[in-house]
Amino acid sequence: MNPLLRHSILSLAIASLAACSSSDNTSRILTAEDGTSTDVIDTDTPIDNSDTDSVDSDQPVDTVPDFGDLPDPTIPTVDLLAAPIPGPSLSDPFGSLLEVDNEAATAGGPPTQPKNLRIDLVSNDWAEFSWAPSNDDSAVVAYRILRSDGHVYTIRQDQTDADGNAQREIDKYWNTTSFMDCNYTRFATRLHECAINGPKAGDIFSYEVIAVDDEGQESAPSDPITITYHATSGAAVPLYADPFLDESRFAQNHDLSNTAYFMDKFSVVFEDEFNTDVIDSARWNTQLVFGDETIINGEQQYFVNSQDEPDFGYNPFKIADSILTIEAIPTPEELKSSLPDVCNDANSSGKDQCLFLSGALSTHDKFNMTYGYVESRMKTSDTFGALSSFYLYHRYPGEGVNLHAPEIDIVEYLGENPFGDEDAFQTYHYADVNTGELRSAPTMNFKNPDGSLYSDEFHTYGVLWEPQLVIWYIDGKEIKRMSGPQVARQGMNIVTYLVTGSGWAPTPDIEAGNFPISLEIDYIRAWQRDAYSTNGLYPQ
């Protein structure tokens, strides 16, 4: 088989974690001594969908898990006889070498066929894919993305948009020869009109790409790819290969729709229940990895480093009754002279910098992990302009073919969201391996099913991170899923903080009497399966 075609098929299959209807779902059945049948999960061996008559009914089943009020787990059917889908190589984990078309342009002819069309990431209602830029004797000026339902997207070098964020996304598509169907954060009602044209959970579409040159000549279409968008919960995970994947078939052997169904296969590798009077310096830094001389995202708070500056004059961290509270306040006049020089620089959002004092925690250089499950129980802030954040962040971005700089946002919550409903938000970011440009998922969101605000009470927010697979959870239930070869594969740190005003969060009203603004945290924990438990640094 042509190796380029084989890679396209590989990427397709990795990302197409198809949803299976409940009628197709099966689980192993063991027969108890009283003759009743019970669905259980055998987590140590591959799924066995064969007849269970061979089970000795005279032997009682003594290890049936207790899932409380939850229904018994259901494992989506997976073809265990199929060969595992090949994965990316360690020598080119993020497809850097696939961005080259070695076919020479033909004088006076159309552009070369777009090569190496491949899937980067697939979620429930969006997917990202890339291809190598076509060659032409003059200039390629556009690409047309043909979807199997007849819809056509167009990206052009000269496309413009009055919205700065949308324009950056347009430019990124062109510079990286990539596209997202459909970035509803940037194009819900503009250009690509994602609110109308975007895919939905469970949709299946094939895609081809055509290059267009400055004379209007069109290339031959690329080889096609097919994408199955994930079901809203419990999608099947086909067998696939990956350099970092262990042999347990964990993702195929478990119902991943609820953490209760698989946490028995994980062990705690990091834990802080905030039972001491001060922040544990063996676990946490009270500043971010880039220090206090860098302000990101147009944020308006200064994170007080209470460890390095115990006499600063304000400590944002309060611990009482095993609850950590991060408190943000307007910067007192008498402390402004203690702020770093960067606070006097122009803010990228045109707002005053360091207008507030707040706190941040990061485990960099004290704990990092590659793959596992991370969770916090917290009460997010409900105040206008407050952004409660909990995420995983790279310590080093990588270089060369290993450049990736990933970030998994477990939850972001915007108090009194002025842009819409007060949902919990999830995002994923990484650097393009060739250009270094930031590539981001749309800002995914999940509404509280009971209609209340997440900030009304404590909730657990977690993420399962496996090779080529990320699943987000709230209160133990799957809410979003993402898969594909651009999923992070390098060590990351745990980070949490309270933002007060940013390019996204509006400036809190100092005169409204809402201070201190608070983020309350009951615990933060990390678990790993045995296969990955040696790649983190646990504080002793």
Coordinates of C-alpha atoms in Angstrom, one line a residue:
M1 CA 0.0 0.0 0.0
N2 CA 1.2 3.5 -0.7
P3 CA 2.7 4.7 2.6
L4 CA 1.0 8.1 2.4
L5 CA -2.4 6.5 2.0
R6 CA -1.6 4.1 4.8
H7 CA -0.9 7.0 7.1
S8 CA -4.1 8.7 6.1
I9 CA -6.0 5.5 7.0
L10 CA -4.1 5.2 10.2
S11 CA -4.9 8.7 11.3
L12 CA -8.5 8.3 10.4
A13 CA -8.9 5.2 12.4
I14 CA -7.1 6.6 15.5
A15 CA -9.5 9.5 15.6
S16 CA -12.6 7.7 14.6
L17 CA -13.6 6.3 18.0
A18 CA -17.1 5.4 16.8
A19 CA -20.2 5.6 18.9
C20 CA -22.1 2.4 19.4
S21 CA -25.7 2.3 20.2
S22 CA -26.8 0.6 23.4
S23 CA -28.2 -2.3 21.5
D24 CA -24.7 -3.1 20.2
N25 CA -23.0 -2.8 23.6
T26 CA -21.9 -6.0 25.3
S27 CA -20.2 -6.9 28.5
R28 CA -18.9 -10.1 30.0
I29 CA -21.4 -12.2 31.9
L30 CA -20.5 -14.3 34.9
T31 CA -23.1 -16.6 36.5
A32 CA -23.3 -16.6 40.3
E33 CA -24.0 -19.5 42.6
D34 CA -27.7 -18.8 42.7
G35 CA -27.9 -18.9 38.9
T36 CA -28.4 -15.2 38.4
S37 CA -26.3 -13.4 35.8
T38 CA -24.3 -10.3 36.6
D39 CA -22.5 -8.0 34.2
V40 CA -18.9 -7.5 35.3
I41 CA -15.7 -6.1 33.9
D42 CA -12.7 -8.3 33.5
T43 CA -10.0 -5.6 33.5
D44 CA -7.0 -7.8 33.2
T45 CA -7.7 -9.5 29.9
P46 CA -9.1 -8.5 26.5
I47 CA -12.8 -8.3 26.2
D48 CA -14.4 -11.7 25.5
N49 CA -17.6 -11.5 23.7
S50 CA -17.9 -15.3 23.3
D51 CA -20.4 -17.7 24.9
T52 CA -20.1 -17.8 28.7
D53 CA -21.4 -21.4 29.1
S54 CA -17.9 -22.5 30.1
V55 CA -18.1 -20.5 33.3
D56 CA -18.4 -22.9 36.3
S57 CA -21.8 -22.0 37.8
D58 CA -20.9 -23.9 40.9
Q59 CA -18.3 -21.4 41.8
P60 CA -19.7 -18.2 43.4
V61 CA -18.5 -14.8 42.0
D62 CA -17.0 -13.0 44.9
T63 CA -15.5 -9.9 43.3
V64 CA -18.5 -8.2 41.6
P65 CA -17.8 -4.5 41.8
D66 CA -20.3 -2.3 43.7
F67 CA -21.3 0.7 41.6
G68 CA -23.9 2.0 44.0
D69 CA -26.8 3.7 42.3
L70 CA -25.1 3.5 38.9
P71 CA -26.2 1.0 36.3
D72 CA -23.9 -1.8 35.6
P73 CA -21.1 -0.8 33.2
T74 CA -21.5 -1.5 29.5
I75 CA -18.4 -2.0 27.3
P76 CA -18.9 -1.0 23.7
T77 CA -18.2 -3.8 21.3
V78 CA -14.7 -3.7 19.7
D79 CA -13.4 -6.0 17.0
L80 CA -10.6 -7.8 18.8
L81 CA -9.7 -9.8 15.7
A82 CA -8.8 -6.6 13.8
A83 CA -5.2 -5.6 13.5
P84 CA -4.4 -2.6 15.8
I85 CA -4.4 0.7 13.9
P86 CA -0.8 1.8 13.5
G87 CA 0.3 4.8 15.4
P88 CA 2.8 7.6 14.8
S89 CA 6.5 6.9 15.2
L90 CA 8.7 8.2 18.0
S91 CA 10.9 9.7 15.2
D92 CA 8.0 11.9 14.0
P93 CA 5.3 11.9 16.7
F94 CA 3.4 15.0 15.5
G95 CA 3.6 14.7 11.7
S96 CA 6.3 17.2 11.0
L97 CA 7.7 15.2 8.1
L98 CA 4.3 14.9 6.5
E99 CA 4.1 18.6 5.7
V100 CA 6.2 18.2 2.5
D101 CA 5.0 17.5 -1.0
N102 CA 7.9 16.2 -3.1
E103 CA 5.9 16.3 -6.3
A104 CA 7.2 19.0 -8.6
A105 CA 4.7 21.6 -10.1
T106 CA 3.9 21.4 -13.8
A107 CA 4.5 24.5 -15.8
G108 CA 1.1 26.0 -16.8
G109 CA -0.7 23.1 -15.0
P110 CA -2.9 23.0 -11.9
P111 CA -1.4 22.6 -8.4
T112 CA -0.2 19.2 -7.2
Q113 CA -2.7 17.0 -5.5
P114 CA -2.8 17.8 -1.7
K115 CA -0.8 15.0 0.0
N116 CA -0.9 13.4 3.4
L117 CA -4.5 14.5 4.4
R118 CA -4.6 13.2 7.9
I119 CA -6.7 13.6 11.1
D120 CA -5.1 15.4 14.0
L121 CA -7.9 15.4 16.6
V122 CA -11.6 14.3 16.8
S123 CA -14.1 15.3 19.5
N124 CA -17.9 15.1 19.8
D125 CA -18.7 18.0 17.5
W126 CA -15.4 19.1 16.0
A127 CA -12.4 17.6 14.2
E128 CA -9.1 19.0 13.1
F129 CA -7.1 17.7 10.1
S130 CA -4.0 18.7 8.1
W131 CA -2.3 18.2 4.8
A132 CA 0.9 19.0 3.0
P133 CA 0.8 22.3 1.1
S134 CA 0.5 21.8 -2.7
N135 CA 3.0 23.0 -5.2
D136 CA 2.3 25.3 -8.2
D137 CA 4.4 27.0 -10.8
S138 CA 2.8 30.3 -9.8
A139 CA 0.9 30.3 -6.5
V140 CA -1.7 28.3 -4.6
V141 CA -4.3 30.8 -3.4
A142 CA -7.1 28.6 -1.9
Y143 CA -8.0 25.2 -0.7
R144 CA -11.5 23.8 -0.9
I145 CA -12.5 21.2 1.7
L146 CA -15.2 18.9 0.3
R147 CA -17.4 17.1 2.8
S148 CA -19.4 14.0 1.8
D149 CA -22.8 15.7 2.5
G150 CA -22.0 18.2 -0.3
H151 CA -20.9 21.1 2.0
V152 CA -17.8 22.9 0.9
Y153 CA -15.5 25.0 3.1
T154 CA -13.0 27.3 1.5
I155 CA -9.8 28.8 3.0
R156 CA -7.9 31.4 1.2
Q157 CA -4.7 33.3 1.8
D158 CA -6.5 36.7 1.3
Q159 CA -9.5 35.9 3.6
T160 CA -10.1 38.7 6.2
D161 CA -12.4 39.1 9.2
A162 CA -12.9 42.2 11.4
D163 CA -12.7 40.1 14.5
G164 CA -9.0 39.7 15.5
N165 CA -9.5 36.2 17.0
A166 CA -11.2 35.0 13.9
Q167 CA -8.5 36.5 11.7
R168 CA -5.8 34.7 13.6
E169 CA -7.6 31.4 13.1
I170 CA -8.0 32.1 9.4
D171 CA -4.2 32.9 9.2
K172 CA -3.4 29.8 11.2
Y173 CA -5.4 27.5 8.8
W174 CA -3.4 28.9 5.9
N175 CA 0.0 28.8 7.5
T176 CA -0.4 25.3 8.8
T177 CA -2.5 23.9 5.9
S178 CA -5.1 22.6 8.4
F179 CA -8.8 23.1 9.0
M180 CA -11.3 22.5 11.8
D181 CA -14.8 21.4 11.1
C182 CA -16.0 23.4 12.8
N183 CA -14.5 26.0 15.2
Y184 CA -17.7 27.3 16.7
T185 CA -15.8 29.5 19.1
R186 CA -14.5 31.7 16.2
F187 CA -17.0 31.1 13.4
A188 CA -20.4 30.3 15.0
T189 CA -22.2 32.9 12.9
R190 CA -19.4 34.2 10.6
L191 CA -17.4 32.9 7.6
H192 CA -17.8 29.1 8.1
E193 CA -21.1 29.5 10.0
C194 CA -20.5 26.6 12.3
A195 CA -23.8 27.0 14.1
I196 CA -25.4 25.8 10.8
N197 CA -22.8 23.7 9.2
G198 CA -20.8 22.1 12.1
P199 CA -20.9 18.4 12.7
K200 CA -22.8 16.8 15.6
A201 CA -22.0 13.9 17.9
G202 CA -22.3 10.6 16.1
D203 CA -22.0 12.1 12.6
I204 CA -19.9 10.4 10.0
F205 CA -18.3 12.4 7.1
S206 CA -15.7 11.8 4.5
Y207 CA -13.4 14.7 3.4
E208 CA -11.3 15.6 0.4
V209 CA -9.1 18.7 -0.2
I210 CA -8.6 20.5 -3.5
A211 CA -5.9 23.2 -4.1
V212 CA -6.7 26.2 -6.4
D213 CA -4.0 28.3 -8.0
D214 CA -4.1 32.0 -9.0
E215 CA -5.4 31.1 -12.5
G216 CA -8.3 29.3 -11.0
Q217 CA -7.0 25.8 -11.9
E218 CA -7.9 23.1 -9.5
S219 CA -5.8 20.1 -8.4
A220 CA -6.9 16.6 -8.3
P221 CA -8.7 15.9 -4.9
S222 CA -6.6 14.5 -2.1
D223 CA -7.1 10.9 -0.9
P224 CA -10.2 10.9 1.3
I225 CA -10.4 10.5 5.0
T226 CA -13.5 9.6 7.0
I227 CA -14.3 10.9 10.5
T228 CA -16.7 9.4 13.0
Y229 CA -17.6 12.1 15.6
H230 CA -17.7 10.7 19.1
A231 CA -21.0 9.9 20.8
T232 CA -21.9 12.1 23.7
S233 CA -20.7 9.4 26.2
G234 CA -19.3 5.9 26.1
A235 CA -17.9 5.7 22.6
A236 CA -16.1 2.6 21.6
V237 CA -12.3 2.7 21.4
P238 CA -10.9 0.5 18.6
L239 CA -7.6 -1.3 19.0
Y240 CA -4.7 0.9 18.0
A241 CA -0.9 1.0 18.4
D242 CA 1.1 3.8 19.9
P243 CA 4.7 3.9 21.1
F244 CA 3.5 4.8 24.6
L245 CA 0.5 2.4 24.8
D246 CA 0.8 -0.5 27.3
E247 CA -0.7 -3.9 26.4
S248 CA -3.6 -4.0 28.9
R249 CA -6.2 -2.7 26.4
F250 CA -7.5 -0.6 29.2
A251 CA -9.6 1.7 27.0
Q252 CA -11.2 -1.3 25.2
N253 CA -11.8 -3.2 28.4
H254 CA -13.7 -0.6 30.3
D255 CA -16.8 1.5 30.2
L256 CA -15.2 5.0 30.3
S257 CA -18.5 6.9 30.7
N258 CA -18.1 7.1 34.5
T259 CA -14.9 7.2 36.6
A260 CA -16.5 4.6 39.0
Y261 CA -16.1 2.0 36.3
F262 CA -12.3 2.1 36.1
M263 CA -10.7 3.9 39.0
D264 CA -9.9 0.5 40.7
K265 CA -7.1 0.2 38.1
F266 CA -5.4 3.4 39.2
S267 CA -3.3 4.3 42.2
V268 CA -2.9 7.7 43.8
V269 CA 0.5 9.3 42.9
F270 CA -0.2 12.8 44.0
E271 CA -2.6 14.1 46.7
D272 CA -3.2 17.3 48.6
E273 CA -6.2 17.5 50.9
F274 CA -5.0 20.8 52.4
N275 CA -4.8 19.6 55.9
T276 CA -1.9 21.9 56.9
D277 CA -2.0 25.5 57.8
V278 CA 0.2 26.6 54.8
I279 CA 0.7 25.6 51.2
D280 CA 2.9 22.5 51.1
S281 CA 6.1 23.6 49.4
A282 CA 7.0 20.0 48.7
R283 CA 4.1 19.8 46.3
W284 CA 3.4 23.3 45.1
N285 CA 5.0 26.4 43.8
T286 CA 3.1 29.6 44.4
Q287 CA 4.0 31.0 41.0
L288 CA 3.6 29.7 37.4
V289 CA 6.3 28.1 35.4
F290 CA 7.1 31.4 33.6
G291 CA 7.4 33.5 36.8
D292 CA 6.0 36.9 37.6
E293 CA 7.6 38.8 34.7
T294 CA 5.2 37.3 32.2
I295 CA 1.5 38.2 32.0
I296 CA -0.6 36.1 29.7
N297 CA -4.1 36.4 28.1
G298 CA -4.4 40.1 29.0
E299 CA -5.0 39.1 32.7
Q300 CA -5.3 41.8 35.3
Q301 CA -4.2 40.1 38.5
Y302 CA -0.8 39.7 39.9
F303 CA -0.1 36.3 41.4
V304 CA 1.5 36.8 44.8
N305 CA 4.4 34.3 45.3
S306 CA 3.9 33.7 49.0
Q307 CA 6.7 31.2 49.2
D308 CA 9.4 33.6 47.8
E309 CA 7.8 36.7 49.1
P310 CA 6.4 35.9 52.5
D311 CA 6.6 39.5 53.6
F312 CA 4.9 40.9 50.5
G313 CA 2.0 42.2 52.5
Y314 CA -0.8 40.0 51.2
N315 CA -1.2 36.2 51.2
P316 CA -4.0 35.0 48.8
F317 CA -4.0 31.4 50.3
K318 CA -6.2 30.7 53.2
I319 CA -6.6 27.2 54.6
A320 CA -9.3 26.3 57.1
D321 CA -11.2 23.0 57.8
S322 CA -9.2 21.3 55.1
I323 CA -10.4 23.7 52.4
L324 CA -8.0 25.9 50.5
T325 CA -9.4 29.2 49.5
I326 CA -7.7 31.4 47.0
E327 CA -8.8 35.0 47.6
A328 CA -8.4 37.9 45.1
I329 CA -8.6 41.5 46.2
P330 CA -8.0 44.9 44.5
T331 CA -4.3 45.8 44.8
P332 CA -3.9 48.0 47.9
E333 CA -2.2 51.4 47.2
E334 CA 0.6 50.7 49.6
L335 CA 1.6 47.5 47.8
K336 CA 1.7 48.8 44.3
S337 CA 5.4 49.8 44.7
S338 CA 6.2 46.1 45.4
L339 CA 4.8 45.0 42.0
P340 CA 7.2 44.0 39.2
D341 CA 8.0 46.3 36.3
V342 CA 5.9 44.2 34.0
C343 CA 2.8 45.6 35.7
N344 CA 3.5 49.0 34.1
D345 CA 3.6 47.6 30.6
A346 CA 0.7 47.9 28.1
N347 CA -1.9 45.1 28.5
S348 CA -2.7 43.2 25.3
S349 CA -6.4 43.7 26.1
G350 CA -6.0 47.4 26.7
K351 CA -6.8 46.9 30.4
D352 CA -4.8 47.9 33.6
Q353 CA -2.4 45.2 34.7
C354 CA -1.9 44.0 38.3
L355 CA -5.1 45.7 39.3
F356 CA -5.8 42.8 41.6
L357 CA -3.8 40.4 43.8
S358 CA -4.6 36.7 43.5
G359 CA -2.9 33.3 43.8
A360 CA -1.7 30.5 41.6
L361 CA -0.4 26.9 42.3
S362 CA 1.7 24.8 40.1
T363 CA 3.5 21.5 40.6
H364 CA 6.3 22.2 38.1
D365 CA 9.7 20.7 39.2
K366 CA 7.9 18.9 42.0
F367 CA 5.4 16.7 40.3
N368 CA 4.8 15.9 36.7
M369 CA 3.0 13.1 35.0
T370 CA 2.5 11.5 31.6
Y371 CA -0.9 9.9 31.4
G372 CA -3.3 9.2 34.2
Y373 CA -6.4 10.7 35.8
V374 CA -6.4 14.1 37.6
E375 CA -9.3 15.5 39.7
S376 CA -10.2 18.3 42.0
R377 CA -13.2 19.0 44.1
M378 CA -13.8 22.7 44.1
K379 CA -16.3 25.4 44.4
T380 CA -15.7 27.9 41.5
S381 CA -16.1 31.6 41.9
D382 CA -19.5 33.1 41.0
T383 CA -18.3 36.7 40.9
F384 CA -18.4 38.8 37.7
G385 CA -15.0 38.9 36.1
A386 CA -13.6 35.9 38.0
L387 CA -12.2 33.0 36.1
S388 CA -11.6 29.8 38.0
S389 CA -9.0 27.6 36.3
F390 CA -7.7 24.0 36.8
Y391 CA -5.5 22.4 34.1
L392 CA -2.4 20.4 33.0
Y393 CA 0.5 22.3 31.5
H394 CA 3.8 21.3 29.9
R395 CA 7.0 22.0 31.8
Y396 CA 9.1 22.2 28.5
P397 CA 7.6 22.8 25.1
G398 CA 9.9 20.3 23.3
E399 CA 11.9 21.1 20.2
G400 CA 12.3 20.0 16.6
V401 CA 10.0 17.1 15.7
N402 CA 9.0 16.9 19.4
L403 CA 7.7 20.5 19.7
H404 CA 4.2 20.3 21.1
A405 CA 3.8 22.5 24.3
P406 CA 0.4 20.9 25.3
E407 CA -2.2 22.1 27.7
I408 CA -5.3 20.3 28.9
D409 CA -7.8 22.7 30.5
I410 CA -9.8 20.4 32.9
V411 CA -12.2 23.2 33.8
E412 CA -12.5 26.9 33.3
Y413 CA -15.5 28.7 34.9
L414 CA -16.4 32.3 34.2
G415 CA -18.5 33.8 37.0
E416 CA -21.6 35.6 35.8
N417 CA -20.6 34.8 32.3
P418 CA -21.4 37.9 30.2
F419 CA -21.2 36.0 26.9
G420 CA -23.8 33.3 27.6
D421 CA -24.8 30.6 30.1
E422 CA -22.6 29.9 33.1
D423 CA -21.4 26.5 31.8
A424 CA -18.2 24.7 32.7
F425 CA -15.6 25.1 29.9
Q426 CA -13.0 22.6 28.6
T427 CA -10.2 23.3 26.1
Y428 CA -7.0 21.8 24.6
H429 CA -4.0 23.7 23.2
Y430 CA -0.8 22.6 21.5
A431 CA 1.9 24.1 19.3
D432 CA 2.1 23.3 15.6
V433 CA 5.3 21.3 15.2
N434 CA 6.4 23.1 12.1
T435 CA 5.4 26.8 12.6
G436 CA 5.1 26.9 16.4
E437 CA 1.7 28.6 16.2
L438 CA -0.8 27.8 18.9
R439 CA -3.5 25.4 17.8
S440 CA -6.5 25.2 20.0
A441 CA -9.7 23.3 20.3
P442 CA -12.9 25.3 20.3
T443 CA -14.0 26.3 23.8
M444 CA -16.2 23.3 24.7
N445 CA -18.9 23.8 27.3
F446 CA -21.1 21.7 29.5
K447 CA -24.2 22.9 31.2
N448 CA -25.1 21.6 34.7
P449 CA -27.8 19.0 34.1
D450 CA -29.9 20.0 37.1
G451 CA -30.1 23.6 36.0
S452 CA -28.2 25.1 38.9
L453 CA -24.9 27.0 38.6
Y454 CA -21.7 25.0 39.1
S455 CA -20.6 27.9 41.4
D456 CA -23.5 27.2 43.8
E457 CA -21.7 24.2 45.4
F458 CA -18.7 21.9 45.3
H459 CA -18.2 19.7 42.2
T460 CA -15.5 17.3 41.1
Y461 CA -13.7 18.2 37.8
G462 CA -11.4 15.6 36.3
V463 CA -9.7 14.4 33.1
L464 CA -8.6 11.0 31.9
W465 CA -5.4 11.2 29.8
E466 CA -4.3 8.1 27.9
P467 CA -2.2 7.8 24.7
Q468 CA -4.2 9.5 22.0
L469 CA -7.3 9.8 24.2
V470 CA -8.6 12.5 26.6
I471 CA -11.9 12.4 28.4
W472 CA -13.3 15.1 30.6
Y473 CA -15.5 14.4 33.6
I474 CA -17.7 16.4 36.0
D475 CA -18.9 14.7 39.1
G476 CA -17.5 11.4 37.7
K477 CA -19.6 11.5 34.5
E478 CA -18.1 11.8 31.0
I479 CA -18.9 15.2 29.4
K480 CA -16.5 15.5 26.5
R481 CA -14.0 13.3 24.6
M482 CA -11.1 13.9 22.2
S483 CA -8.8 11.5 20.4
G484 CA -6.1 11.5 17.9
P485 CA -2.3 11.6 17.3
Q486 CA -2.0 15.3 18.5
V487 CA -3.0 14.3 22.0
A488 CA -0.2 15.3 24.5
R489 CA 2.5 12.8 25.0
Q490 CA 4.9 14.6 27.3
G491 CA 5.0 15.3 31.0
M492 CA 2.7 17.9 32.4
N493 CA 2.2 19.7 35.7
I494 CA -1.0 20.4 37.7
V495 CA -2.0 24.0 37.8
T496 CA -4.9 25.9 39.4
Y497 CA -5.5 29.6 40.0
L498 CA -8.0 32.4 40.2
V499 CA -8.0 35.0 37.4
T500 CA -9.6 38.4 38.0
G501 CA -10.1 40.2 34.7
S502 CA -8.5 39.2 31.4
G503 CA -9.0 39.3 27.6
W504 CA -11.9 36.9 28.2
A505 CA -13.1 37.7 31.7
P506 CA -14.3 41.3 32.2
T507 CA -12.8 43.5 34.8
P508 CA -14.4 42.9 38.2
D509 CA -16.2 45.9 39.6
I510 CA -14.1 47.2 42.5
E511 CA -17.0 49.3 43.8
A512 CA -19.5 46.5 43.9
G513 CA -18.4 45.1 47.3
N514 CA -17.7 41.6 45.9
F515 CA -14.2 41.2 47.4
P516 CA -12.5 39.1 48.3
I517 CA -13.3 37.0 45.2
S518 CA -12.9 33.3 46.2
L519 CA -12.1 29.9 44.7
E520 CA -12.5 27.1 47.2
I521 CA -10.6 23.8 46.8
D522 CA -11.3 20.6 48.8
Y523 CA -8.6 18.4 47.3
I524 CA -6.4 17.9 44.2
R525 CA -5.4 14.3 43.3
A526 CA -3.7 12.5 40.5
W527 CA -3.8 8.8 39.8
Q528 CA -1.9 6.6 37.3
R529 CA -2.1 3.0 36.1
D530 CA 0.8 0.8 36.9
A531 CA 2.1 1.1 33.3
Y532 CA 2.7 4.8 33.7
S533 CA 3.3 5.3 37.5
T534 CA 7.1 5.7 37.2
N535 CA 7.0 8.7 34.9
G536 CA 6.0 11.2 37.6
L537 CA 7.9 12.7 40.4
Y538 CA 6.1 12.3 43.7
P539 CA 7.1 14.6 46.5
Q540 CA 8.6 12.7 49.4

